[in-house]
Short mmCIF file of C-alpha atoms and ligand atoms in Angstrom, two decimals:
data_model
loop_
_atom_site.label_atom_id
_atom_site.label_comp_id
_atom_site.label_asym_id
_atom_site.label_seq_id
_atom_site.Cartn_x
_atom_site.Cartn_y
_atom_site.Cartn_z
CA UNK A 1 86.66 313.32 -15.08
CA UNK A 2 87.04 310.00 -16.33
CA UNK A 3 89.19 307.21 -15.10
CA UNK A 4 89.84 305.54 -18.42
CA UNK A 5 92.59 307.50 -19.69
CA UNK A 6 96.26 306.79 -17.90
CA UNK A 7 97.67 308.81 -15.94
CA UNK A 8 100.35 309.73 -17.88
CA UNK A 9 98.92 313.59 -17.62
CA UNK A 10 98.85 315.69 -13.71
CA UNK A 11 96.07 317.85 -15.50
CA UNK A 12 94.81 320.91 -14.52
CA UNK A 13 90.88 321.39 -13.59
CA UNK A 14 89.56 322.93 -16.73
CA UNK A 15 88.87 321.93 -19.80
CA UNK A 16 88.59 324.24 -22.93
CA UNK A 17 85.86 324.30 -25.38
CA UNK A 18 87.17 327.00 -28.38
CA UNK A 19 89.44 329.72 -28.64
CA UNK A 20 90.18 333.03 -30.51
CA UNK A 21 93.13 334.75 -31.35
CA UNK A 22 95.01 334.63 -27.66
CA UNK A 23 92.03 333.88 -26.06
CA UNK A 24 90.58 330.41 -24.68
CA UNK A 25 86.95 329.59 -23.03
CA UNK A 26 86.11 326.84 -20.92
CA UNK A 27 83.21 324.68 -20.52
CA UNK A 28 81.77 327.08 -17.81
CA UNK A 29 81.83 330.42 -20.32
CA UNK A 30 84.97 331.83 -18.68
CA UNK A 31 88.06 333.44 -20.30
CA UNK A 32 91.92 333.22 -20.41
CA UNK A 33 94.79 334.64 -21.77
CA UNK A 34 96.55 332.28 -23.62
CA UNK A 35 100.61 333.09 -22.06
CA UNK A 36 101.55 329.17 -22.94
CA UNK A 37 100.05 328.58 -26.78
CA UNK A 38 99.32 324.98 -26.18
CA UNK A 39 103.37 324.81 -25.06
CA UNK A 40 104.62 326.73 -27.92
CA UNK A 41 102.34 324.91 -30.23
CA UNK A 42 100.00 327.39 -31.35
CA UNK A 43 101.64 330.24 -32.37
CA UNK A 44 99.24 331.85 -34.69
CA UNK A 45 96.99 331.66 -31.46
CA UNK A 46 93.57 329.81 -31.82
CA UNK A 47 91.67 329.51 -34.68
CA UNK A 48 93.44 331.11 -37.32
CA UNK A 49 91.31 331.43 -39.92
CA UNK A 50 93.92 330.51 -43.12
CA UNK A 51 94.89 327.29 -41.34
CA UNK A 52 91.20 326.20 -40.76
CA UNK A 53 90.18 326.38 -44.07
CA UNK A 54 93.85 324.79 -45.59
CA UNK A 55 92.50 321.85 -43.16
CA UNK A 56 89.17 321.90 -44.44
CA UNK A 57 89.41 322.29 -48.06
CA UNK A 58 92.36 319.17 -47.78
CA UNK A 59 90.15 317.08 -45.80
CA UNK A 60 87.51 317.50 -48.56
CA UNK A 61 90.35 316.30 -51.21
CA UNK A 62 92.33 314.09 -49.23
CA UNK A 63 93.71 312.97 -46.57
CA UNK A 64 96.12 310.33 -46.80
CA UNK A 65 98.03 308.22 -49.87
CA UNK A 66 101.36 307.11 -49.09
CA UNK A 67 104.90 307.48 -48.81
CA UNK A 68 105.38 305.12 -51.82
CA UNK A 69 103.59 307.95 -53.78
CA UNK A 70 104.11 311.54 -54.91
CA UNK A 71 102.63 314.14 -51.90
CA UNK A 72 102.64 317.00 -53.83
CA UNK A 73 101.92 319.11 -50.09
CA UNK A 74 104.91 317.81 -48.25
CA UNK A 75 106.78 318.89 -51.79
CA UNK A 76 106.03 322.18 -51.32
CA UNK A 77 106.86 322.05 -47.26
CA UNK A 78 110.38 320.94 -48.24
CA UNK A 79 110.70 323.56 -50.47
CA UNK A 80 109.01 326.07 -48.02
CA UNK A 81 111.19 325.01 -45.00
CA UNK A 82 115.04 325.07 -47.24
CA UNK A 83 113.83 328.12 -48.21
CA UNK A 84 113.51 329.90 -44.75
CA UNK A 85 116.31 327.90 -43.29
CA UNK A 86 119.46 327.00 -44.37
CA UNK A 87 118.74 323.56 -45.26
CA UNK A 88 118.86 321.27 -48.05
CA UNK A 89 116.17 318.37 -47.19
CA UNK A 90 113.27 317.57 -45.56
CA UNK A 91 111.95 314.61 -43.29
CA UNK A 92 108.62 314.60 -41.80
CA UNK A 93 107.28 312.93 -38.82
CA UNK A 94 104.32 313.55 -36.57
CA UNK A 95 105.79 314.73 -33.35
CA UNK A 96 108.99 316.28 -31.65
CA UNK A 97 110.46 313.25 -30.54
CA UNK A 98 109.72 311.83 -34.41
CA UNK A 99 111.89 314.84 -35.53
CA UNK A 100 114.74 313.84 -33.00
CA UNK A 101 114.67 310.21 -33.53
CA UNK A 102 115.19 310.77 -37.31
CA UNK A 103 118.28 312.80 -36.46
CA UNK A 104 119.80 310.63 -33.82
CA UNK A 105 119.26 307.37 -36.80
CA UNK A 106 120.79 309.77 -39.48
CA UNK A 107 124.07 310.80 -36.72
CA UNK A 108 124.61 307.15 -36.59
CA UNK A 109 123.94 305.95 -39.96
CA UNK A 110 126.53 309.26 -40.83
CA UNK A 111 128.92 307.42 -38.59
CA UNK A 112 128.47 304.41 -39.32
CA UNK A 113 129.05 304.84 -43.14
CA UNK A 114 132.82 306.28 -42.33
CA UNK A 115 133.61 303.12 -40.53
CA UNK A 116 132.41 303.71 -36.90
CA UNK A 117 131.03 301.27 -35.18
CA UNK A 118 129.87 302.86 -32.04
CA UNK A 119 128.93 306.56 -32.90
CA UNK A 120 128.17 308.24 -30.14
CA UNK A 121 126.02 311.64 -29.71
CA UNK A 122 127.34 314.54 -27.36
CA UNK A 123 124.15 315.98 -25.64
CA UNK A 124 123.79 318.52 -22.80
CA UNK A 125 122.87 318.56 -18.96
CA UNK A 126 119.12 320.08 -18.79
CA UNK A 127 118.30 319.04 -22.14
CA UNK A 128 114.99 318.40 -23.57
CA UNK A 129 114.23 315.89 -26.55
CA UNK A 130 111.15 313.78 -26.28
CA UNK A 131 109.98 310.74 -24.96
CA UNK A 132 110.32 308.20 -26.99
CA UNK A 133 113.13 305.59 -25.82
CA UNK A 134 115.83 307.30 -28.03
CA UNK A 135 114.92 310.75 -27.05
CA UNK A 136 114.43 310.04 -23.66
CA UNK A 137 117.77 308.55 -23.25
CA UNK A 138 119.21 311.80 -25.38
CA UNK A 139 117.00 314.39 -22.71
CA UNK A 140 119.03 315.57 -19.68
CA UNK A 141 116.83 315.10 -16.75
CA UNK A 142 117.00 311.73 -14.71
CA UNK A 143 112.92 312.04 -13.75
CA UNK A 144 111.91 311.80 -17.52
CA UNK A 145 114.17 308.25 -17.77
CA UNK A 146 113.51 306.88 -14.36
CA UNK A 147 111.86 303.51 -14.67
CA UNK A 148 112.29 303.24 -18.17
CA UNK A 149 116.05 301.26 -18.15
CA UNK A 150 118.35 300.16 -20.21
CA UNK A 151 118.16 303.26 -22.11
CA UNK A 152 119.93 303.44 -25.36
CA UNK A 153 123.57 303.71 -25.34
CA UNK A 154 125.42 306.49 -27.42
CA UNK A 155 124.96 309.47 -25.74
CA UNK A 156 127.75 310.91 -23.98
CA UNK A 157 126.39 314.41 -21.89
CA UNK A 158 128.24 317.63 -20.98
CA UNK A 159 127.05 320.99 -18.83
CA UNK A 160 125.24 322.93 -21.15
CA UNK A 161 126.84 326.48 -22.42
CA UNK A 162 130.32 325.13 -21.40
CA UNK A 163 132.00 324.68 -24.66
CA UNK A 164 135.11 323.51 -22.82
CA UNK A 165 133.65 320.47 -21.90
CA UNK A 166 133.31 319.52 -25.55
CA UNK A 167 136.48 320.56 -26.55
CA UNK A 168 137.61 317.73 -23.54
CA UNK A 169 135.81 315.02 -25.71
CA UNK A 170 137.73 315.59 -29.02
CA UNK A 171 140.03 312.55 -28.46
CA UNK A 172 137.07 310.38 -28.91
CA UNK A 173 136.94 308.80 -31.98
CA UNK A 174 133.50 307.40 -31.60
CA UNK A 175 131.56 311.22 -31.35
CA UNK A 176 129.73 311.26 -34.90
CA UNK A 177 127.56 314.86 -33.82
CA UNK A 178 126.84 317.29 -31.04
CA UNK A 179 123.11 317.37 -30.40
CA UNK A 180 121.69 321.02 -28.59
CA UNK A 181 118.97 323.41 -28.16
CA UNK A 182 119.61 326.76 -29.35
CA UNK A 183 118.14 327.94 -25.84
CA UNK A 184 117.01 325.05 -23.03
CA UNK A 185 113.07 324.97 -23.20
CA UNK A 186 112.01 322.85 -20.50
CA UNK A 187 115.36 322.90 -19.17
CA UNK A 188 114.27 326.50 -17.96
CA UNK A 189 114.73 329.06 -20.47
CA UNK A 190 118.67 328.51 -20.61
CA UNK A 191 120.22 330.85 -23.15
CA UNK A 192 124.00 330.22 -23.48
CA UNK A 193 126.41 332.87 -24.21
CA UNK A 194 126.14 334.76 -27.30
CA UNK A 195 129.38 332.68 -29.25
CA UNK A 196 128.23 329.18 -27.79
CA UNK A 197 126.60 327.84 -31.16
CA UNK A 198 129.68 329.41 -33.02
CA UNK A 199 131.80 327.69 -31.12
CA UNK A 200 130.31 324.36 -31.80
CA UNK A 201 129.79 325.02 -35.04
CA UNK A 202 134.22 325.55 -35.25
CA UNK A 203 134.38 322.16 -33.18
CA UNK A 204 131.95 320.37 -35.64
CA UNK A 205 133.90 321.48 -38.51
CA UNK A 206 137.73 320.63 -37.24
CA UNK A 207 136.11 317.10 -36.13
CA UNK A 208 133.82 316.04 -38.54
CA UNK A 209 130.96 316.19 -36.28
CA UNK A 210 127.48 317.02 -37.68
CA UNK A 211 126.16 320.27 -35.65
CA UNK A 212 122.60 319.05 -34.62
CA UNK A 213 119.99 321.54 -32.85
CA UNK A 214 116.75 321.10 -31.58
CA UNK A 215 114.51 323.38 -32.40
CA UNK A 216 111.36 322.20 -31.81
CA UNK A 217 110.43 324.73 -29.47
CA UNK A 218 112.83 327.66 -30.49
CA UNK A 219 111.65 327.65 -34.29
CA UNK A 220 108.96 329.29 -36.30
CA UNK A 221 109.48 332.80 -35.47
CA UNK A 222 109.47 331.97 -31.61
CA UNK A 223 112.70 333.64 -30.83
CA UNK A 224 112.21 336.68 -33.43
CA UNK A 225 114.17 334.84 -36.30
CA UNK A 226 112.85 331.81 -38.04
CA UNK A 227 114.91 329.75 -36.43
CA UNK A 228 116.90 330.67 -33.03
CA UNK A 229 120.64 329.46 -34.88
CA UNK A 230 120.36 332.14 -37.27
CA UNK A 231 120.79 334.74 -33.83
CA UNK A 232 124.15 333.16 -33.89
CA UNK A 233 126.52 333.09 -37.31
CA UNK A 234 126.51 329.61 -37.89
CA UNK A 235 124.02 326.82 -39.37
CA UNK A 236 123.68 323.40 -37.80
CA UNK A 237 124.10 320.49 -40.11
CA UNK A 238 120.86 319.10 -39.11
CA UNK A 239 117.81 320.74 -36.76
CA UNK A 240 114.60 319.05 -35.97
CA UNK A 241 111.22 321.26 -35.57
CA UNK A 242 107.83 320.53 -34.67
CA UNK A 243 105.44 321.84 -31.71
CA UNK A 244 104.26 325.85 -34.08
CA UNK A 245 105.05 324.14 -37.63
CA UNK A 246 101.30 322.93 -38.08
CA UNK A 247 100.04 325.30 -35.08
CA UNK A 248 98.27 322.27 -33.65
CA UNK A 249 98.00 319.76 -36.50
CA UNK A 250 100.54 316.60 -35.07
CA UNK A 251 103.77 317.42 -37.68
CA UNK A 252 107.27 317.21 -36.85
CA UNK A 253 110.79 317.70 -39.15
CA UNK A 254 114.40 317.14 -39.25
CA UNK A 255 116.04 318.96 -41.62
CA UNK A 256 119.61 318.55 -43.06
CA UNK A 257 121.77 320.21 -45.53
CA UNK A 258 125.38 318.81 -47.41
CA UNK A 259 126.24 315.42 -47.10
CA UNK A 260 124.10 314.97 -43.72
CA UNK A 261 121.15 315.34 -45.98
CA UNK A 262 122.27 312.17 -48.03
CA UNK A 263 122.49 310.14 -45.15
CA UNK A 264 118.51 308.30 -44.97
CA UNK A 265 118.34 306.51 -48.16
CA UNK A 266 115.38 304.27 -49.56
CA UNK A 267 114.54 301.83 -46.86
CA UNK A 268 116.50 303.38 -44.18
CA UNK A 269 113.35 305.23 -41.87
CA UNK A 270 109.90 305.71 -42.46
CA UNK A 271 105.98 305.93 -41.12
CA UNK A 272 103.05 305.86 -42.54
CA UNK A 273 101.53 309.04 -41.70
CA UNK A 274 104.78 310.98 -42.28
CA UNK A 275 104.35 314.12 -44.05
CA UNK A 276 100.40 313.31 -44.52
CA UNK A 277 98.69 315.88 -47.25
CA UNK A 278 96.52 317.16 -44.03
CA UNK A 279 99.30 317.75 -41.69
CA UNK A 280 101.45 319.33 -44.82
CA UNK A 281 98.76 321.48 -45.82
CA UNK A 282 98.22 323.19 -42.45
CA UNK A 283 101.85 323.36 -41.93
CA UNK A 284 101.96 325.79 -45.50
CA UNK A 285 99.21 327.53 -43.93
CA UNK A 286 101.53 328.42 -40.88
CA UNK A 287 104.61 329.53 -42.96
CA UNK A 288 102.33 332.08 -45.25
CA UNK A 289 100.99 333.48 -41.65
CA UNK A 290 104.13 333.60 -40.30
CA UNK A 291 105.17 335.13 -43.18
CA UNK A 292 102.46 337.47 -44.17
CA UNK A 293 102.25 339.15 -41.07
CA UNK A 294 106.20 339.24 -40.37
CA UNK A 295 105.29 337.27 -37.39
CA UNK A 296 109.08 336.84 -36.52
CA UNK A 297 109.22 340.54 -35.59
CA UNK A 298 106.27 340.62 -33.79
CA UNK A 299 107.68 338.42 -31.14
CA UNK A 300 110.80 340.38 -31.15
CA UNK A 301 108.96 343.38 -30.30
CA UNK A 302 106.51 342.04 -28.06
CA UNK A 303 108.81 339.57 -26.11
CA UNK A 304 111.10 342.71 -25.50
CA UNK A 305 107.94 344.73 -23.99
CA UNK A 306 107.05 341.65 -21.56
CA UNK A 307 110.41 341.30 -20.13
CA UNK A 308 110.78 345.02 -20.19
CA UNK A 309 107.31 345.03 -18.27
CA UNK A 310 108.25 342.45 -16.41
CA UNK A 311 111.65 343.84 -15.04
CA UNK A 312 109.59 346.95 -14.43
CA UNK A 313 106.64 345.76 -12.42
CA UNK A 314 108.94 343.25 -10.50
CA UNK A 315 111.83 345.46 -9.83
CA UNK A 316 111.71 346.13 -6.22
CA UNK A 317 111.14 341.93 -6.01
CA UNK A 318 113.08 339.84 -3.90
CA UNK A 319 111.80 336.54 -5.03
CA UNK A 320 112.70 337.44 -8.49
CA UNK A 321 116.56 336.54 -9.57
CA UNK A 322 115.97 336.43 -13.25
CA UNK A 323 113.92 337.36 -15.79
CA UNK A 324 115.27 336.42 -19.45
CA UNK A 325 113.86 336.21 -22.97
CA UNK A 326 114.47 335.99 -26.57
CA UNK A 327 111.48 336.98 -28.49
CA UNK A 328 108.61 335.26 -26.65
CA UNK A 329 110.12 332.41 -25.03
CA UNK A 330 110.41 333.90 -21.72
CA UNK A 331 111.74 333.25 -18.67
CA UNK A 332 110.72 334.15 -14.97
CA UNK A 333 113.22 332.76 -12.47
CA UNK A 334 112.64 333.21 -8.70
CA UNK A 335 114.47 332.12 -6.08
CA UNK A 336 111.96 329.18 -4.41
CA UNK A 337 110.11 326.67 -6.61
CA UNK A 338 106.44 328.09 -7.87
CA UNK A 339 104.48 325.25 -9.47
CA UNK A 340 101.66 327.13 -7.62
CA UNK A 341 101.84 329.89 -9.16
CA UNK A 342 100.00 327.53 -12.42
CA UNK A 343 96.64 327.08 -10.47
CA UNK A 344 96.61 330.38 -9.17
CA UNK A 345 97.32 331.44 -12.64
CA UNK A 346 94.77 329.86 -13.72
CA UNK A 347 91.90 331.30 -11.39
CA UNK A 348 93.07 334.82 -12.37
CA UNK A 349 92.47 333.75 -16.30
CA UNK A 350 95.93 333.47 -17.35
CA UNK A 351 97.74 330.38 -18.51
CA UNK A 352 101.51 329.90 -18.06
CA UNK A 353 103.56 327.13 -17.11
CA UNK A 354 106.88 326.23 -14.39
CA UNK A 355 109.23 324.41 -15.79
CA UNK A 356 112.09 323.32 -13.84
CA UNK A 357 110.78 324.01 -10.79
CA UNK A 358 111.15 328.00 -10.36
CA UNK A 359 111.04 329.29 -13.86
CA UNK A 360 107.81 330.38 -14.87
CA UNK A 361 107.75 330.00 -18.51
CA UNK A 362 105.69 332.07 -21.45
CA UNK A 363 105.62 331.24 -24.69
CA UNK A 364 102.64 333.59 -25.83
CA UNK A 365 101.33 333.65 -29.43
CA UNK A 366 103.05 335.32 -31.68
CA UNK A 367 100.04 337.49 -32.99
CA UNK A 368 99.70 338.85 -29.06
CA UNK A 369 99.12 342.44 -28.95
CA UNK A 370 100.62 344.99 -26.60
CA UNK A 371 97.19 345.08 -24.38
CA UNK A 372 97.60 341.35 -24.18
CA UNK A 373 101.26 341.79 -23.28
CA UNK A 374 100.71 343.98 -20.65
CA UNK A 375 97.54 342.10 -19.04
CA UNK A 376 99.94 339.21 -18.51
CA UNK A 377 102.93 341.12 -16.87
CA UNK A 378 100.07 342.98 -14.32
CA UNK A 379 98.27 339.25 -13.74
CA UNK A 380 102.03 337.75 -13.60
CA UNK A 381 103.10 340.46 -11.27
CA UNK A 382 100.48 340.66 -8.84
CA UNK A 383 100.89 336.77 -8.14
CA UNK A 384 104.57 336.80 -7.82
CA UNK A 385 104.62 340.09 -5.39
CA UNK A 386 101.77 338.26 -3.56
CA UNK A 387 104.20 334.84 -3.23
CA UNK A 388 106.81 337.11 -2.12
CA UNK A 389 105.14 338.27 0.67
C1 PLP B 401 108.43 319.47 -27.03
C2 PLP B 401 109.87 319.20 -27.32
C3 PLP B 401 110.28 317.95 -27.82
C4 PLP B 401 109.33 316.78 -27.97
O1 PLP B 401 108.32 317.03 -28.88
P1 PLP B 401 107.02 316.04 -28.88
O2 PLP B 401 106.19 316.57 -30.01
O3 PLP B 401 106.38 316.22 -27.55
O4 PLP B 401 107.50 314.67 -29.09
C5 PLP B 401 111.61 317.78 -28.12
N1 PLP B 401 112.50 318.78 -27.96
C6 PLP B 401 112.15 319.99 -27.50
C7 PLP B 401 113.18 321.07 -27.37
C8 PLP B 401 110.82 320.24 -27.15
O5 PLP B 401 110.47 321.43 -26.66
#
């Protein structure tokens, strides 16, 4: 491999050459399972044929203008996306962290317009939210922000799922929104209690707080729903998406409904590739796929057979102390750390990833079928029992 890209990446020793449905081939001929989609990326698994040619025929029309002019494509997303959440506008960036940066500016420009001068952002323990300097500083895990101080002030963190600790903040004046994922990604698969959300959502209201989630790797069918808030009865104020919205093509969103959505105004954010007619195009691509093949309840149906298969061919395991899901965003916690268990993975022709050091973490593609399904809790299985012994 070459030296002249930094290091920024610990990568694996393979590199892929195409792909197909759930399935990836490397350079060498050989096959995997797909159990990680590109991190939750590519949920309509490899290839789909629908988002190909959306890119194709675009690229043959065109592939960028500008913000200063009409993009009919990223029209139609913002209609697409209000219309499967409950949101009232659209703003499109390129990444994750794009997404969350827009909603941290909008949180303080929201605060900032009723007088505060000092807004400050309530985020959790464990959290995830991207790398850039804002994000970083918002994400919950001192690794990701070692090196990189100062880090930008604001941000005031709490345990995450303990809704008492935000109800200990309410004297403070300065708190403009809470900012959470519906269910911790890279925090580990964290799913709080069933009323958590709710519960901000009642806080948010009596404080004037906008409800912010991240659900950049929760949304898009992942969790069965389109979006993992509407598990729970209340809607967030604003949520930012990315990773499955363009299934690979770099696009990212925060969304916002009432007077949050008023908040950017002419001149307030920006960037020049922002809701690109490429990136948009593959992005409606993904909703009619997601929404043609009632995606969302495939990965209700087939999340509940992998844990179920997982909970059955690991029962009798000692290593095991967890195994959680919702849809396919799945969760294997055992008792030691497993980064190991990647490479070995790997050899088998299975991808899947640790996050948090013992939580092996699968975020299959949403078109998976049963076989698939059950060739990754036998592969997954076998490994772990071997570990354990
Ligand atoms: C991946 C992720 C991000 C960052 O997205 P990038 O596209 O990598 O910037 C932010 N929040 C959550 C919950 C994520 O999973």
């Amino acid at each position: 491999m070459t030296d002249k890209l930094m290091s920024t990446y610990k990568r694996l020793p393979v590199t892929f050459v195409r792909g197909q449905g759930a399935w990836l081939w490397d350079d060498d001929g050989k096959q995997y399972l797909d159990a990680l989609s590109g991190i939750a990326v590519c949920s309509l698994g490899h290839a789909n044929a629908r988002v190909a040619q959306a890119i194709c025929d675009q690229s043959r029309r065109l592939l960028h203008t500008s913000n200063i002019y009409g993009i009919a494509n990223q029209e139609q997303l913002g209609e697409a996306l209000c219309r499967v959440t409950a949101m009232d506008k659209a703003f499109f960036g390129n990444s994750g962290a794009e997404a969350n940066e827009a909603a941290i500016k909008l949180a303080r420009l929201y605060g900032h317009n009723k007088g505060i001068a000092n807004p400050a952002i309530v985020v959790a323990e464990g959290s995830f939210h991207g790398r850039t300097l804002a994000t970083l500083s918002a994400t919950g895990n001192a690794k990701i922000q070692a090196g990189f101080e100062p880090l930008v002030s604001g941000f005031i963190r709490v345990p995450y799922n303990d809704i008492a600790a935000i109800e200990r903040l309410t004297g403070n004046a300065d708190i403009v929104a809470v900012l959470v994922e519906p269910i911790q990604g890279e925090g580990g698969i964290n799913i709080p209690d069933d009323d958590y959300l709710d519960r901000i959502r009642t806080l948010c209201d009596q404080h004037d707080w906008l409800m912010m989630l991240d659900e950049i790797q929760t949304g898009m069918c992942r969790t069965g729903k389109w979006f993992a808030y509407q598990h729970s009865h209340s809607a967030p104020d604003v949520m930012s998406i990315a990773k499955a919205l363009g299934n690979g093509m770099p696009i990212g969103a925060c969304l916002a409904r009432g007077q949050a959505a008023e908040a950017l105004q002419p001149g307030s954010h920006g960037s020049t590739f922002c809701g690109n007619p490429l990136a948009c195009a593959a992005a409606l691509a993904v909703i009619g796929e997601m929404e043609g093949h009632d995606l969302a309840n495939n990965a209700t149906i087939k999340g509940e057979r992998l844990v179920q298969g997982l909970k059955d061919a690991l029962a009798d395991c000692d290593l095991v102390s967890d195994i959680r899901g919702r849809g396919l965003m799945v969760g294997v916690e055992l008792k030691r750390p497993c980064g190991e268990l990647v490479q070995q993975a790997l050899e088998q022709g299975l991808l899947i990833n640790v996050t948090a050091d013992k939580v092996i973490r699968l975020l299959p593609p949403l078109i998976i079928t049963a076989d698939e399904t059950d060739r990754i809790v036998a592969t997954l299985a076998t490994l772990v029992k071997r570990k354990a012994d």
